[in-house]
């Protein structure tokens, strides 16, 4: 038993030792990550309230059916508003609470799509009538855009809203199965109302393309679908992701809604059936450029820079769980203490995990950094000034695609780096991964975003003057073209943040130039060009911000040094992944790729001793992480053991499958074996 | 309604037209893929029997709890043996039937691990006693190696089997929680017996390291665990993968087993307690080289080349589903017929999907190709000849890591290329993905395999003589080093299979050379070096086989041309992904990267018209694919619609969550909105 004791004690000792060996003060870093100690204190207080509340208990979540997961999501939502009333939480505090729910829930569609679209697009009259109910969740809304047959191409939507002057109503109709609204979060079983995208058809038959309408979906008396509307859930998702959300479908059969329910802030229909155009096409809120009158509010909503921080926090979870587990997991050759080596001590392991840690810091800070620019744009836009809209759109498009791709990839890299146990659902990262997958496809397919980013860069490079200083943030990397020659790289360059930043900017700028100049007939066959160039642009934009972050660090020396190491590590792994570009563009002599790789590896060794403290700085509680492998105290094996005892299959000693299937199979085998034995004896 | 009709008809028309436009005869290609028309006929007959049988119905699988999925897996297994008896299936036919079950099931562990390890390692006496029962599934077995605290490092296992001369028994004991056997497939609730790895401890206390023992786990009378053994299931896996398999744990408390139950073909214990060594360390079946006496039978089992074909068939499913769906899905700009474009017509889409198609062909054929070499090794080994064991081990290690990484990645790339609907569980690929994930971590972590592959390459390159012709298959790429200078590449090289093969071999050979020569103090910081070099070696080995395949094609002209295009496409995308290496090694002038990319894109356009027929050649029925988006007739939207009607949430009009949670929330909202309105009036 002494040995048994010591084996488990060892994981805790390893964790304590790893904490001990670091020098950075995680409180300082935490304050930076949370944007202030008040924010951190609020976070802690709210998380404490929630994790004491049985409604937010996670211990049986993995065993629930999808229906139970959906009901649990609603129970948590209701409870949040009860707690808000009890504790007099502000809206900000309530948002923190909702953010602490670590899975997608239906109410998000109300908060992130329905509510903001309604308030930005509805007339004052409609807001007066429904605004308070929407703000207080007296009605619960969803945003009905995507159809079964059409996703990101809004222009192809088939649902119609035909104006009927006689009754001053619109008749909403789904002419085909493919025009069924599909994938709409919260529509399946929850939402009472929705904002609907439908083609506006005038009495004279002219089709004005997609416009927005406010529609009631379910009765407020009994929650039954309104007459003429067929609604349902669209079923489970890949890997059991998004289990708590009732993504749904709706089909409309000649459903009438009042004329006033068209969202008419910018365009409207007169009682007689005349169309009043929006004052400015761009007021229709940042639809994909080139598509006129596309009232697609999504880009500006989903692409909110807060989203970039969210990706950073996901990476933070991936880094925390995997770095903690590989710190206490020992495997392989004995180390100096005659114990097997800590898994994280293998370069092939920490080389995969520490870049995730670095990226988490970069994206959390980057998101905060960009919120300011975004808020300014929103303020300007509200007063009719669209001057910075294009920049914000490119910026958020580029970084959305970039940050979501990395978040999803990092979750999976971290999971795999944990080896076999990473595949246990109790490890926690698999759950986050499947929930994040839609980020890379749904809601503005990243490939579509890439196209827009590249298009704006090409336009800019063609117009580029000699002075690049006035370029907006999203195009600032192009300034290198007018300011000199590429940096000359040698093996010492990899210690210099500013040289690496410059290199990444040159790479993006040159790639854009090449796209412009490649006019050979085969250029169109370079099928991944847009994707590669868009990624390079995003990386150049981030690199530019990283250089600013580096200059703006207000921390004591040790913490500043640790943070600077993370920023540099982010840049080096970015450059390493860009090697094919850097070499193709002659920005790097072939002989220096090896030095870049070893510089990265060397920097990882510098970051390693601080790794546990740097993850502690994220401030996750065990309840937040919900990972047996990522527990704070390192006691991973007992945590796994305890989880396993709750597995439903373990609640009976002998499975029901025994009488039904195993016993007959075994009896058959005995009979056949007996027969064979007898034959052999004959 | 006419429009509704036509929208759905169009998907079917698109599919029919895509079939029509191709020229290749899929029957010819199918015969090649299945290795003969007899094999294809057997496959069809067995698949037909199964898909008519309700036990193999898949229509409610997605809604089942894990317990139900487990019970279903056992029901299917039992049914297969019933059908075997009814239809007098041969063992080969039964294997085809088991292979048609498109998810992991517990009996696989009996068939792929327990049974072959038992027969290759047990004494004749033990085989006489249990062999027939094992062959006829009169007992159901599992293979207990991995422990909670130890995975791939077999030397670190803690479970002990101490010999007790007085009773001529072993006492099996798990001294610690971490020594619990863990992750063992079929152990949780199914297996009656197992082959156990435990450290052999002699009466004098000396520890001889891991050896194999035959143990009874559960009573054959009532299926209860045997005295002293604690058994259970280890819980759900990431993304709800492997739901039907009861991966389990077992802890032994001083459990006695007879002396004869040690698997004693190569080493044994005398009644008095003396150890009889194996005649030859390597007879212990291909454990990682460098580890003596590691009785790890897994490499040779799991790494069977059939495994490579399996990966190919997974890629085939990924390619079939995604190419079919993107053929009938239309989105974006109108094409010549004024319809929106078929999604597959976008280069950014088919550039992602056609390489998966090409890789499927390559890996299916490669697996078959290598089975011969493997069977020869097995035959030789049985007669004590270990001369080709090392080559086979490197070959299968290299290709296992390589093919599994690609299979998992391709499933996900294909899923994402389908956009939003790809995230629906009905799309089918998400399910395959989560089931395949353990391939990249469990059972010989790919990083461990990489290390072995690289080690053998370094050894070979140091010993390399002037004549490379006698090199075994796994090292044949090194022959370029003694045979000349790298090929000189120009823009026309990308049409020549043999030049690209040569380039890929040079790249691998140079990378191995660099590893040997990089003796600078920083070289050890290149943390991904082993992984990159191992991948390059695997790609060089495959390229070598692809060149052989190309020369060995026995098909008519059109089919030969189509297959050759696929082989070349495989090589080009492999070279493209290797660009950073090719440029770093000066094997390719920087100015030619663009030509490589456009050559790939151009070749995709050549493959595109045949894509549907090339996927048809895989011969999957709709039941096999179980994907609403991959249906043969292209009627994807109706298929989705029909699936959705079976979703449990849709079986009631109003969710239970309404009374419990939505109604209280909405009522609260109405109250608060009313209060706010009243305040505003005051």
mmCIF file of C-alpha atoms in Angstrom, chain B residues 211-336:
data_model
loop_
_atom_site.group_PDB
_atom_site.id
_atom_site.type_symbol
_atom_site.label_atom_id
_atom_site.label_comp_id
_atom_site.label_asym_id
_atom_site.label_seq_id
_atom_site.Cartn_x
_atom_site.Cartn_y
_atom_site.Cartn_z
ATOM 1 C CA UNK B 211 5.441 -11.851 -19.814
ATOM 2 C CA UNK B 212 2.102 -13.139 -21.025
ATOM 3 C CA UNK B 213 -0.463 -15.142 -19.055
ATOM 4 C CA UNK B 214 -3.813 -16.665 -19.860
ATOM 5 C CA UNK B 215 -6.402 -15.653 -17.257
ATOM 6 C CA UNK B 216 -10.063 -16.270 -16.707
ATOM 7 C CA UNK B 217 -11.841 -13.008 -15.945
ATOM 8 C CA UNK B 218 -15.467 -13.979 -15.575
ATOM 9 C CA UNK B 219 -17.428 -17.045 -14.596
ATOM 10 C CA UNK B 220 -18.800 -19.052 -17.508
ATOM 11 C CA UNK B 221 -21.847 -19.818 -15.371
ATOM 12 C CA UNK B 222 -23.090 -16.322 -14.591
ATOM 13 C CA UNK B 223 -20.574 -13.915 -16.150
ATOM 14 C CA UNK B 224 -19.634 -12.486 -12.739
ATOM 15 C CA UNK B 225 -16.018 -11.361 -12.339
ATOM 16 C CA UNK B 226 -13.817 -14.073 -10.853
ATOM 17 C CA UNK B 227 -12.889 -13.688 -7.185
ATOM 18 C CA UNK B 228 -10.203 -11.096 -6.551
ATOM 19 C CA UNK B 229 -10.733 -9.268 -9.831
ATOM 20 C CA UNK B 230 -12.393 -5.841 -9.960
ATOM 21 C CA UNK B 231 -13.589 -5.049 -13.466
ATOM 22 C CA UNK B 232 -15.458 -2.193 -15.053
ATOM 23 C CA UNK B 233 -15.871 0.005 -18.097
ATOM 24 C CA UNK B 234 -13.621 3.068 -18.374
ATOM 25 C CA UNK B 235 -16.381 5.355 -19.581
ATOM 26 C CA UNK B 236 -17.243 7.313 -22.720
ATOM 27 C CA UNK B 237 -14.725 8.505 -25.265
ATOM 28 C CA UNK B 238 -14.121 11.821 -26.991
ATOM 29 C CA UNK B 239 -16.873 12.805 -29.387
ATOM 30 C CA UNK B 240 -18.881 9.731 -28.368
ATOM 31 C CA UNK B 241 -16.490 7.593 -30.388
ATOM 32 C CA UNK B 242 -16.036 3.839 -29.869
ATOM 33 C CA UNK B 243 -19.454 3.791 -28.215
ATOM 34 C CA UNK B 244 -20.059 0.111 -28.866
ATOM 35 C CA UNK B 245 -16.825 -1.075 -27.304
ATOM 36 C CA UNK B 246 -16.520 -1.674 -23.578
ATOM 37 C CA UNK B 247 -12.950 -0.565 -23.064
ATOM 38 C CA UNK B 248 -12.402 -1.598 -19.510
ATOM 39 C CA UNK B 249 -10.218 -1.684 -16.459
ATOM 40 C CA UNK B 250 -9.241 -4.593 -14.226
ATOM 41 C CA UNK B 251 -7.481 -4.761 -10.949
ATOM 42 C CA UNK B 252 -6.139 -8.046 -9.550
ATOM 43 C CA UNK B 253 -5.915 -8.750 -5.827
ATOM 44 C CA UNK B 254 -3.623 -11.739 -5.311
ATOM 45 C CA UNK B 255 -5.353 -13.817 -7.974
ATOM 46 C CA UNK B 256 -3.952 -17.332 -8.417
ATOM 47 C CA UNK B 257 -3.602 -18.941 -11.846
ATOM 48 C CA UNK B 258 -2.042 -22.337 -12.732
ATOM 49 C CA UNK B 259 1.596 -22.487 -13.801
ATOM 50 C CA UNK B 260 0.511 -23.851 -17.171
ATOM 51 C CA UNK B 261 -1.366 -20.640 -17.891
ATOM 52 C CA UNK B 262 1.787 -18.749 -18.580
ATOM 53 C CA UNK B 263 2.051 -18.517 -22.381
ATOM 54 C CA UNK B 264 5.104 -20.717 -22.660
ATOM 55 C CA UNK B 265 5.940 -21.232 -26.277
ATOM 56 C CA UNK B 266 9.220 -19.361 -25.966
ATOM 57 C CA UNK B 267 9.898 -19.027 -22.259
ATOM 58 C CA UNK B 268 8.502 -20.808 -19.261
ATOM 59 C CA UNK B 269 8.828 -21.615 -15.593
ATOM 60 C CA UNK B 270 9.724 -25.056 -14.322
ATOM 61 C CA UNK B 271 7.574 -26.475 -11.531
ATOM 62 C CA UNK B 272 10.426 -25.660 -9.166
ATOM 63 C CA UNK B 273 10.513 -22.034 -10.219
ATOM 64 C CA UNK B 274 13.389 -21.843 -12.654
ATOM 65 C CA UNK B 275 13.091 -19.610 -15.680
ATOM 66 C CA UNK B 276 13.627 -21.068 -19.141
ATOM 67 C CA UNK B 277 14.737 -18.301 -21.503
ATOM 68 C CA UNK B 278 13.421 -17.842 -25.030
ATOM 69 C CA UNK B 279 15.807 -19.338 -27.626
ATOM 70 C CA UNK B 280 16.151 -16.000 -29.398
ATOM 71 C CA UNK B 281 15.204 -12.573 -28.113
ATOM 72 C CA UNK B 282 13.567 -11.665 -31.396
ATOM 73 C CA UNK B 283 11.230 -14.632 -31.177
ATOM 74 C CA UNK B 284 9.296 -12.542 -28.752
ATOM 75 C CA UNK B 285 7.606 -11.111 -31.774
ATOM 76 C CA UNK B 286 8.725 -7.761 -32.900
ATOM 77 C CA UNK B 287 8.704 -5.618 -29.817
ATOM 78 C CA UNK B 288 10.241 -2.210 -30.270
ATOM 79 C CA UNK B 289 13.852 -2.807 -31.200
ATOM 80 C CA UNK B 290 16.154 -2.044 -28.322
ATOM 81 C CA UNK B 291 13.770 -3.445 -25.737
ATOM 82 C CA UNK B 292 14.779 -6.944 -24.853
ATOM 83 C CA UNK B 293 12.266 -9.523 -23.809
ATOM 84 C CA UNK B 294 9.358 -7.303 -24.499
ATOM 85 C CA UNK B 295 6.624 -9.735 -25.239
ATOM 86 C CA UNK B 296 4.586 -7.167 -27.009
ATOM 87 C CA UNK B 297 2.674 -8.896 -29.734
ATOM 88 C CA UNK B 298 0.886 -5.750 -30.806
ATOM 89 C CA UNK B 299 3.146 -4.293 -33.458
ATOM 90 C CA UNK B 300 2.863 -7.284 -35.714
ATOM 91 C CA UNK B 301 -0.859 -7.540 -35.169
ATOM 92 C CA UNK B 302 -2.088 -4.026 -35.273
ATOM 93 C CA UNK B 303 0.430 -3.150 -37.930
ATOM 94 C CA UNK B 304 -0.784 -5.809 -40.269
ATOM 95 C CA UNK B 305 -0.775 -4.264 -43.755
ATOM 96 C CA UNK B 306 -4.483 -5.031 -44.034
ATOM 97 C CA UNK B 307 -4.662 -2.031 -41.777
ATOM 98 C CA UNK B 308 -3.312 0.185 -44.561
ATOM 99 C CA UNK B 309 -6.096 -0.950 -46.872
ATOM 100 C CA UNK B 310 -8.595 -0.233 -44.105
ATOM 101 C CA UNK B 311 -7.343 3.321 -43.998
ATOM 102 C CA UNK B 312 -7.748 3.417 -47.762
ATOM 103 C CA UNK B 313 -11.367 2.272 -47.478
ATOM 104 C CA UNK B 314 -12.052 4.989 -44.910
ATOM 105 C CA UNK B 315 -10.628 7.568 -47.287
ATOM 106 C CA UNK B 316 -12.848 6.001 -49.951
ATOM 107 C CA UNK B 317 -15.902 6.641 -47.799
ATOM 108 C CA UNK B 318 -14.790 10.210 -47.134
ATOM 109 C CA UNK B 319 -14.237 10.782 -50.850
ATOM 110 C CA UNK B 320 -17.505 9.163 -51.912
ATOM 111 C CA UNK B 321 -19.726 11.060 -49.500
ATOM 112 C CA UNK B 322 -18.134 14.459 -50.036
ATOM 113 C CA UNK B 323 -17.737 14.196 -53.813
ATOM 114 C CA UNK B 324 -21.328 13.042 -54.216
ATOM 115 C CA UNK B 325 -22.710 15.797 -52.018
ATOM 116 C CA UNK B 326 -20.664 18.594 -53.562
ATOM 117 C CA UNK B 327 -21.715 17.336 -56.993
ATOM 118 C CA UNK B 328 -25.408 17.908 -56.265
ATOM 119 C CA UNK B 329 -25.040 20.895 -53.956
ATOM 120 C CA UNK B 330 -25.200 24.157 -55.853
ATOM 121 C CA UNK B 331 -24.142 27.478 -54.416
ATOM 122 C CA UNK B 332 -22.925 30.824 -55.608
ATOM 123 C CA UNK B 333 -22.582 32.290 -59.052
ATOM 124 C CA UNK B 334 -24.757 31.016 -61.905
ATOM 125 C CA UNK B 335 -23.064 28.642 -64.323
ATOM 126 C CA UNK B 336 -23.696 28.247 -68.058
#
